[in-house]
């Protein structure tokens, strides 16, 4: 594969859990600046792909490239430093910490830091700490979370927790942002606003976005191209219209004699 | 008499707190009960003893050497016995069993090499006493209590204001997420064990000076588990408060009631806390970890 020119690609990606092949020889690529969607019935292996890409799992075989560099099998923290950040389907914030602290954790990791300085609170260290806190606050402000900066993360309403998770991922300074079902549990009105927000984030933070979603209206509206997975393998890939009219995709979603896997996928 | 008993209690409580802090720190990050913590305390005491008797070093250097020695031992312990399990995402029960194995192994290693003799530290403080409000208080007791307070406060500052400290707090709530924020978990966990081991070293030296050095001296860590539960597992201020409360209560029970009843009382306290207030005095709700 021409890994040298694609922004992000997975080639022959495979993951076995015991005897079960969760991801099966998967190949797809993502172009810089795009909002690429991954769809597929429940259990198709979409989240496993995210776990492989972010280093939470190690691939059984296959390669993952970001900007020409192989990143498959690296540790999660190394992959974050290469420029990939993610959110989770079930929100995973640092619940006991304030919103600002949630964002500060990744910001601090990117910073050069003097141990002695921060324990002794030297003027230099204090200034750096203040600068960093200011950056944290402006990041929160960019998604309208600034008023909640000192509030404990798990006391926020659900929708805001999702936003906070996105801000925290952005605080790692990613090139590629992975969103795992960002619209889960949202009503159509909220989903519409989220779609606008995602498009806006792409512009403002100059990131490429790869997202998993079951809300078809969101995917069909803002994603191009769309990658369709079924049973761990690539089923189809193309523009929303191509995917919508692809007979394999229709069969996978409506089932051949089987019941539909997921009601929300019909939307 | 009352003040003397109180200071003795606070000094023992300070040592319990030093042990409980390290134990609690490991528990809060890796979510398993590190039963090898007592063995690390025991080895820390032997390191201090060797420095004091073979090299005739002064108290400060003995303490520093023991902190470094026990810290390194704790890190090695994690690398050799826990890290593989951790990377395989084994259930925490396995880590706990591995820790029990380490504890028995290290104790018997000392029996086999150094022997079962009881050793005493040289008398660093002699029998110096301070006179406070008419009662005499041992300098060692006072020193152990103050040192415990200062070092636990220093740990608190470290956890709340440094980059690594903030990463440790993030790790307490979600390790995977913490690594997805760019934190190198192997390094972070090594630091946690280095800190826990360092505190174990301090506790080992104070225990050795106050009592004696012998292979099973680490069993006193049982008291640290109680202290950690009373204070609230995973909470640093809780470990300090729990240690001090347990130390004082124990000392008062043994001097005013009966020394035979001391441990009966301590362990009843443990069970009472687990039943009535499982989150301890300052612990956080356990519901969210579910």
XYZ file of C-alpha atoms in Angstrom:
557
model
C 0.000 0.000 0.000
C 1.140 3.526 -0.624
C 1.425 4.408 3.028
C 3.734 7.254 2.127
C 0.933 9.406 0.765
C -2.182 8.435 2.642
C -2.838 10.362 5.832
C -4.058 7.336 7.746
C -4.521 3.731 6.707
C -5.059 0.253 8.064
C -3.948 -2.718 5.969
C -4.838 -6.343 6.559
C -5.763 -5.467 10.138
C -6.799 -8.595 12.056
C -7.622 -9.199 15.696
C -8.452 -12.569 17.240
C -9.881 -13.009 20.706
C -9.321 -16.687 21.418
C -11.190 -18.383 18.604
C -13.200 -15.351 17.608
C -12.010 -13.119 14.811
C -13.269 -9.682 15.796
C -11.525 -7.813 12.990
C -10.801 -9.673 9.775
C -8.223 -8.499 7.238
C -9.584 -4.963 7.279
C -8.257 -2.341 4.864
C -9.333 1.273 4.591
C -7.772 4.686 4.527
C -8.674 8.147 5.724
C -7.854 11.326 3.886
C -6.531 14.354 5.674
C -9.254 16.796 6.605
C -12.095 14.372 6.000
C -14.855 13.268 8.325
C -14.872 9.545 7.712
C -17.666 7.445 9.175
C -17.577 3.803 10.210
C -20.937 2.078 10.344
C -22.029 -1.506 10.713
C -24.365 -3.687 12.747
C -23.650 -4.200 16.452
C -20.747 -6.565 16.960
C -19.241 -5.758 13.568
C -15.925 -4.911 15.256
C -16.023 -1.128 14.940
C -14.959 -0.340 18.486
C -12.293 -3.042 18.301
C -10.822 -1.141 15.349
C -10.631 1.963 17.550
C -9.000 -0.064 20.303
C -6.427 -1.394 17.842
C -5.720 2.023 16.360
C -5.217 3.616 19.790
C -3.054 0.794 21.133
C -5.517 -0.443 23.762
C -5.310 -3.817 21.982
C -2.389 -5.153 19.954
C -3.268 -6.295 16.432
C -2.951 -10.032 15.728
C -1.634 -9.054 12.307
C -1.759 -6.199 9.850
C -0.440 -2.668 9.775
C -1.641 0.776 10.809
C -0.004 3.893 9.383
C -0.365 7.530 10.369
C 1.273 10.029 8.027
C 3.488 7.302 6.602
C 4.648 6.071 9.992
C 3.768 2.564 11.231
C 1.989 2.791 14.583
C 0.456 -0.688 14.924
C 1.310 -2.357 18.226
C 2.719 0.770 19.894
C 1.686 1.604 23.456
C -1.349 3.912 23.855
C 0.725 6.800 25.191
C 3.134 6.573 22.249
C 0.236 6.616 19.783
C -1.274 9.670 21.487
C 2.029 11.452 21.002
C 1.962 10.551 17.308
C -1.331 12.426 17.099
C -4.354 10.162 17.584
C -6.939 10.866 20.286
C -10.292 9.286 20.990
C -13.511 9.376 22.956
C -15.481 6.413 24.243
C -18.936 5.047 23.554
C -19.589 4.945 27.290
C -18.146 8.170 28.604
C -14.888 7.711 30.485
C -13.980 10.947 32.208
C -11.764 11.318 35.255
C -14.938 11.548 37.299
C -13.513 12.806 40.568
C -11.588 15.632 38.992
C -12.879 18.993 37.895
C -13.510 19.720 34.223
C -10.390 21.857 34.113
C -8.270 19.091 35.679
C -9.631 16.628 33.134
C -8.282 18.836 30.372
C -5.083 19.659 32.246
C -4.005 16.015 32.499
C -3.251 15.706 28.774
C -1.998 19.295 28.538
C 0.576 18.641 31.261
C 1.793 15.520 29.493
C 2.751 17.600 26.464
C 4.560 20.172 28.534
C 8.188 20.222 29.552
C 8.033 20.154 33.274
C 10.374 20.817 36.131
C 9.724 18.503 39.060
C 11.537 20.633 41.618
C 9.906 23.759 40.255
C 6.395 22.476 40.652
C 6.931 21.119 44.153
C 8.611 24.303 45.356
C 6.221 26.481 43.337
C 8.973 28.610 41.830
C 7.781 31.708 39.945
C 8.643 30.084 36.608
C 6.709 26.936 37.375
C 3.763 28.933 38.664
C 3.676 31.010 35.509
C 3.783 27.895 33.341
C 1.017 26.384 35.447
C -1.065 29.524 34.959
C -0.441 29.568 31.202
C -1.476 25.953 31.021
C -4.611 26.566 33.067
C -5.447 29.449 30.714
C -5.040 27.145 27.739
C -7.235 24.590 29.461
C -9.904 27.235 30.085
C -9.854 28.470 26.516
C -10.196 24.894 25.281
C -13.211 24.461 27.554
C -14.558 27.784 26.327
C -14.285 26.661 22.702
C -17.046 24.127 23.344
C -18.942 26.314 25.795
C -17.808 24.475 28.918
C -15.942 27.329 30.575
C -18.648 28.042 33.183
C -18.199 24.484 34.493
C -14.387 24.596 34.747
C -14.238 23.952 38.484
C -17.216 21.592 38.633
C -16.549 17.901 39.228
C -16.773 16.051 35.910
C -19.365 13.444 36.844
C -21.809 16.072 38.085
C -22.238 17.515 34.575
C -25.315 16.630 32.552
C -24.816 13.829 30.064
C -24.538 15.967 26.933
C -21.909 18.182 28.507
C -19.918 15.168 29.681
C -19.727 14.070 26.040
C -18.486 17.504 25.074
C -15.925 17.441 27.878
C -14.630 14.127 26.631
C -14.159 15.651 23.185
C -12.365 18.687 24.652
C -10.083 16.422 26.654
C -9.226 14.433 23.527
C -8.517 17.687 21.669
C -6.205 18.745 24.500
C -3.775 16.015 23.477
C -3.264 17.987 20.246
C -4.388 15.305 17.802
C -4.107 15.131 14.034
C -6.746 12.417 13.918
C -9.702 12.412 16.289
C -11.643 9.181 16.803
C -15.203 9.575 18.071
C -16.945 6.409 19.227
C -20.710 6.922 18.938
C -20.685 10.597 19.884
C -24.467 10.834 19.440
C -25.319 7.810 21.602
C -28.316 8.614 23.766
C -29.091 11.898 22.028
C -32.425 12.918 20.562
C -32.707 14.071 16.920
C -32.425 17.745 17.836
C -29.262 17.163 19.921
C -27.861 14.936 17.197
C -28.289 17.712 14.673
C -26.449 20.172 16.892
C -23.707 17.611 17.434
C -23.248 17.209 13.682
C -22.713 20.963 13.393
C -20.294 20.858 16.312
C -18.232 18.076 14.736
C -17.950 19.984 11.470
C -16.963 23.082 13.412
C -14.307 21.184 15.407
C -12.754 19.964 12.190
C -12.373 23.547 10.950
C -11.299 25.149 14.186
C -8.797 22.532 15.351
C -7.662 21.472 11.889
C -8.195 17.789 12.688
C -9.261 14.812 10.644
C -12.189 12.927 12.141
C -13.027 9.250 12.067
C -16.295 8.412 13.784
C -18.398 5.400 14.610
C -22.114 6.102 14.673
C -25.454 4.384 14.588
C -27.486 7.518 13.900
C -27.727 7.256 10.115
C -28.922 10.814 9.655
C -25.754 12.117 11.307
C -23.487 9.827 9.310
C -25.216 10.488 5.988
C -25.117 14.242 6.604
C -21.539 14.885 7.582
C -19.454 11.822 6.725
C -17.680 11.268 3.476
C -16.534 8.645 2.796
C -18.323 5.981 4.814
C -16.730 2.659 5.702
C -19.173 -0.202 6.310
C -18.083 -3.166 8.418
C -19.797 -6.494 8.946
C -18.464 -9.484 10.919
C -15.115 -7.756 11.370
C -14.495 -7.292 7.652
C -14.911 -4.458 5.194
C -18.306 -4.679 3.522
C -18.337 -1.490 1.491
C -16.750 1.906 1.279
C -17.842 5.031 -0.555
C -19.965 8.169 -0.569
C -23.238 8.199 1.394
C -25.212 7.598 -1.788
C -23.040 4.705 -2.911
C -23.275 3.090 0.509
C -27.026 3.618 0.730
C -27.645 1.889 -2.579
C -25.140 -0.922 -2.088
C -27.058 -4.239 -2.034
C -24.598 -5.867 0.411
C -25.115 -3.036 2.888
C -28.867 -3.262 2.604
C -28.713 -7.021 3.150
C -26.456 -6.639 6.193
C -28.728 -4.068 7.784
C -32.105 -5.517 6.912
C -30.828 -9.057 7.229
C -31.376 -11.957 4.905
C -34.200 -13.562 6.761
C -32.643 -12.427 10.042
C -34.004 -9.666 12.214
C -32.439 -6.253 12.094
C -29.592 -5.979 14.611
C -30.232 -2.522 15.796
C -33.296 -0.390 15.697
C -31.456 2.914 15.747
C -29.565 1.901 12.652
C -32.780 2.291 10.699
C -32.985 6.036 11.357
C 0.894 9.338 81.982
C -1.954 10.347 79.678
C 0.251 12.526 77.487
C 2.947 9.865 77.387
C 0.446 7.272 76.256
C -0.912 9.671 73.672
C 2.530 10.398 72.203
C 3.426 6.693 72.156
C 0.132 6.050 70.393
C 0.762 8.820 67.879
C 4.244 7.477 67.190
C 2.987 3.952 66.537
C 0.116 5.478 64.592
C 2.622 7.488 62.545
C 4.419 4.265 61.596
C 1.096 2.614 60.728
C 0.301 5.635 58.595
C 3.656 5.413 56.772
C 2.892 1.790 55.947
C -0.740 2.473 55.087
C 0.139 5.308 52.702
C 2.221 3.076 50.452
C -0.268 0.247 50.598
C -3.147 2.588 49.873
C -1.341 4.263 46.969
C -0.778 0.948 45.217
C -4.345 -0.102 45.952
C -5.841 3.045 44.522
C -3.883 2.839 41.267
C -3.852 -0.916 40.582
C -6.936 -1.847 42.598
C -5.423 -4.845 44.345
C -4.241 -5.544 47.863
C -0.447 -5.655 47.752
C 0.289 -8.216 50.464
C 3.999 -8.047 49.642
C 4.116 -4.563 51.142
C 5.045 -6.026 54.543
C 7.965 -7.931 53.042
C 9.260 -4.719 51.465
C 9.073 -3.025 54.880
C 11.023 -5.911 56.384
C 13.688 -5.768 53.661
C 13.903 -1.989 54.090
C 14.643 -2.560 57.774
C 17.396 -5.053 56.902
C 18.936 -2.583 54.429
C 18.937 0.078 57.157
C 20.357 -2.393 59.644
C 23.204 -3.340 57.311
C 24.063 0.316 56.723
C 23.973 1.049 60.453
C 25.972 -1.929 61.675
C 28.331 -2.803 58.800
C 29.057 0.737 57.623
C 28.307 2.493 60.921
C 26.403 5.237 59.142
C 24.445 7.894 61.025
C 20.668 7.964 61.276
C 20.077 10.292 58.305
C 22.091 8.164 55.886
C 20.579 4.946 57.218
C 17.116 6.343 56.606
C 18.021 7.571 53.110
C 19.650 4.248 52.218
C 16.688 2.298 53.456
C 14.257 4.502 51.499
C 16.258 3.986 48.322
C 16.744 0.252 48.948
C 13.110 -0.486 49.738
C 11.980 1.712 46.838
C 14.121 -0.237 44.388
C 12.962 -3.560 45.863
C 9.322 -2.510 45.452
C 9.894 -1.510 41.816
C 11.654 -4.820 41.098
C 8.825 -6.663 42.804
C 6.331 -4.987 40.465
C 8.462 -5.585 37.366
C 9.057 -9.257 38.109
C 5.798 -10.375 39.680
C 3.014 -8.006 38.645
C 3.800 -6.262 35.365
C 3.210 -9.287 33.137
C -0.142 -9.983 34.806
C -1.040 -6.333 34.537
C -0.249 -6.173 30.833
C -2.349 -9.274 30.259
C -5.153 -7.439 32.051
C -5.456 -10.296 34.552
C -8.159 -9.976 37.230
C -6.860 -8.233 40.329
C -7.321 -11.413 42.352
C -4.354 -12.880 40.448
C -2.206 -9.894 41.360
C -3.198 -10.347 44.988
C -2.254 -14.033 44.946
C 1.037 -13.184 43.276
C 1.641 -10.624 46.045
C 1.002 -13.249 48.732
C 3.496 -15.521 47.010
C 6.085 -12.743 46.915
C 5.591 -12.078 50.586
C 6.162 -15.711 51.587
C 9.058 -16.027 49.152
C 10.882 -12.947 50.439
C 10.411 -13.902 54.073
C 11.805 -17.363 53.481
C 14.619 -15.943 51.412
C 15.670 -13.942 54.458
C 15.340 -17.014 56.710
C 17.517 -19.018 54.324
C 20.214 -16.402 53.860
C 20.362 -14.113 56.882
C 18.663 -16.423 59.355
C 15.913 -16.091 61.904
C 17.916 -14.128 64.490
C 16.495 -10.964 65.965
C 18.692 -7.939 65.395
C 18.647 -4.590 67.137
C 19.614 -1.262 65.609
C 22.417 0.644 67.335
C 20.924 3.205 69.685
C 20.678 6.331 67.561
C 18.744 8.346 70.090
C 19.854 6.622 73.246
C 17.137 6.962 75.804
C 16.763 10.663 75.293
C 13.532 12.064 76.597
C 11.791 15.378 76.269
C 9.830 16.805 79.109
C 6.521 18.154 77.948
C 3.988 19.550 80.407
C 5.438 17.511 83.196
C 5.524 14.128 81.458
C 8.544 12.625 79.785
C 8.243 11.662 76.138
C 10.762 9.651 74.141
C 12.559 11.581 71.434
C 12.216 8.637 69.048
C 8.438 8.557 69.461
C 8.149 12.278 68.909
C 10.490 12.097 65.908
C 8.651 9.189 64.296
C 5.341 10.991 64.613
C 6.632 14.294 63.213
C 8.536 12.612 60.405
C 5.418 10.687 59.391
C 3.397 13.903 59.306
C 5.961 15.808 57.264
C 6.632 13.048 54.738
C 2.953 12.311 54.160
C 2.316 16.012 53.682
C 5.173 16.103 51.139
C 3.571 13.189 49.295
C 0.283 15.062 49.293
C 1.955 18.103 47.697
C 3.605 15.848 45.125
C 0.309 14.173 44.195
C -1.615 17.398 43.919
C 0.826 19.677 42.119
C 3.265 17.816 39.891
C 2.660 16.484 36.422
C 3.266 12.925 37.575
C 1.053 13.426 40.620
C -1.838 14.646 38.495
C -1.306 11.705 36.154
C -1.419 9.350 39.173
C -4.753 10.856 40.198
C -6.042 10.415 36.670
C -4.812 6.805 36.758
C -6.742 6.215 39.968
C -9.966 6.879 38.131
C -9.139 5.148 34.831
C -5.787 3.618 33.884
C -6.559 2.983 30.213
C -7.864 6.495 29.766
C -4.783 7.803 31.517
C -2.524 6.132 28.944
C -4.728 7.497 26.163
C -3.859 10.964 27.480
C -0.204 10.300 26.722
C 0.886 8.910 30.091
C 3.451 6.093 29.999
C 1.819 3.601 32.381
C 4.939 1.518 33.014
C 6.775 4.605 34.154
C 3.812 5.835 36.191
C 3.432 2.511 37.994
C 7.169 2.309 38.623
C 6.942 5.721 40.305
C 3.975 4.592 42.392
C 5.915 1.544 43.606
C 9.043 3.628 44.195
C 7.015 5.948 46.424
C 5.264 3.086 48.220
C 8.614 1.333 48.723
C 10.254 4.526 49.962
C 7.571 4.952 52.613
C 7.951 1.252 53.459
C 11.673 1.875 53.997
C 10.988 4.698 56.452
C 8.459 2.522 58.296
C 10.928 -0.373 58.367
C 13.693 1.721 59.949
C 11.383 3.213 62.593
C 9.917 -0.206 63.398
C 13.397 -1.723 63.596
C 14.637 0.977 65.930
C 11.549 0.889 68.124
C 11.390 -2.905 68.277
C 13.695 -5.382 66.516
C 14.538 -6.574 63.001
C 13.471 -10.136 62.087
C 12.039 -11.945 59.040
C 8.356 -11.798 60.027
C 8.381 -8.198 61.257
C 6.458 -7.270 58.097
C 3.339 -8.912 59.499
C 2.635 -5.751 61.404
C 1.451 -4.443 58.026
C -1.852 -6.075 58.942
C -2.290 -2.968 61.052
C -1.624 -0.825 58.014
C -4.448 -2.576 56.180
C -6.729 -1.800 59.114
C -5.536 1.798 59.133
C -6.173 2.099 55.400
C -9.688 0.683 55.765
C -10.514 2.981 58.691
C -9.292 6.001 56.759
C -10.846 4.889 53.491
C -8.925 2.774 51.000
C -7.121 4.853 48.440
C -7.288 8.116 50.361
C -3.962 9.585 51.551
C -5.344 11.852 54.279
C -7.477 8.840 55.216
C -4.412 6.606 55.588
C -2.800 9.190 57.853
C -5.901 9.663 59.987
C -6.603 5.918 60.096
C -3.032 5.137 61.179
C -3.016 7.738 63.922
C -6.441 6.745 65.226
C -5.519 3.068 65.291
C -2.168 3.736 66.981
C -3.685 5.904 69.697
C -6.658 3.618 70.336
C -4.389 0.547 70.534
C -2.012 2.185 72.958
C -4.829 3.321 75.211
C -6.422 -0.120 75.159
C -3.156 -1.811 76.088
C -2.267 0.609 78.857
C -5.703 1.214 80.368
C -7.569 -2.009 79.590
C -5.337 -4.959 78.767
C -2.502 -5.498 76.343
C -3.885 -8.962 75.590
C -7.044 -7.387 74.215
C -5.180 -4.949 71.969
C -5.295 -6.958 68.722
C -8.743 -8.331 69.467
C -9.847 -4.742 69.654
C -7.999 -3.646 66.468
C -9.417 -6.403 64.335
C -12.915 -5.918 65.746
C -12.528 -2.304 64.669
C -11.602 -3.488 61.159
C -14.681 -5.680 60.899
C -16.909 -2.994 62.367
C -15.692 -0.507 59.777
C -16.093 -2.945 56.903
C -19.656 -3.679 57.970
C -20.832 -0.249 59.004
C -18.725 2.160 56.993
C -16.922 0.314 54.184
C -15.718 3.541 52.605
C -13.898 4.535 55.778
C -13.711 8.012 57.188
C -12.484 9.772 54.051
C -12.910 7.179 51.340
C -14.935 7.810 48.240
C -18.043 5.958 47.251
C -17.247 2.621 45.757
C -20.353 2.608 43.591
C -18.730 4.329 40.674
C -15.931 1.791 40.239
C -18.539 -0.847 39.427
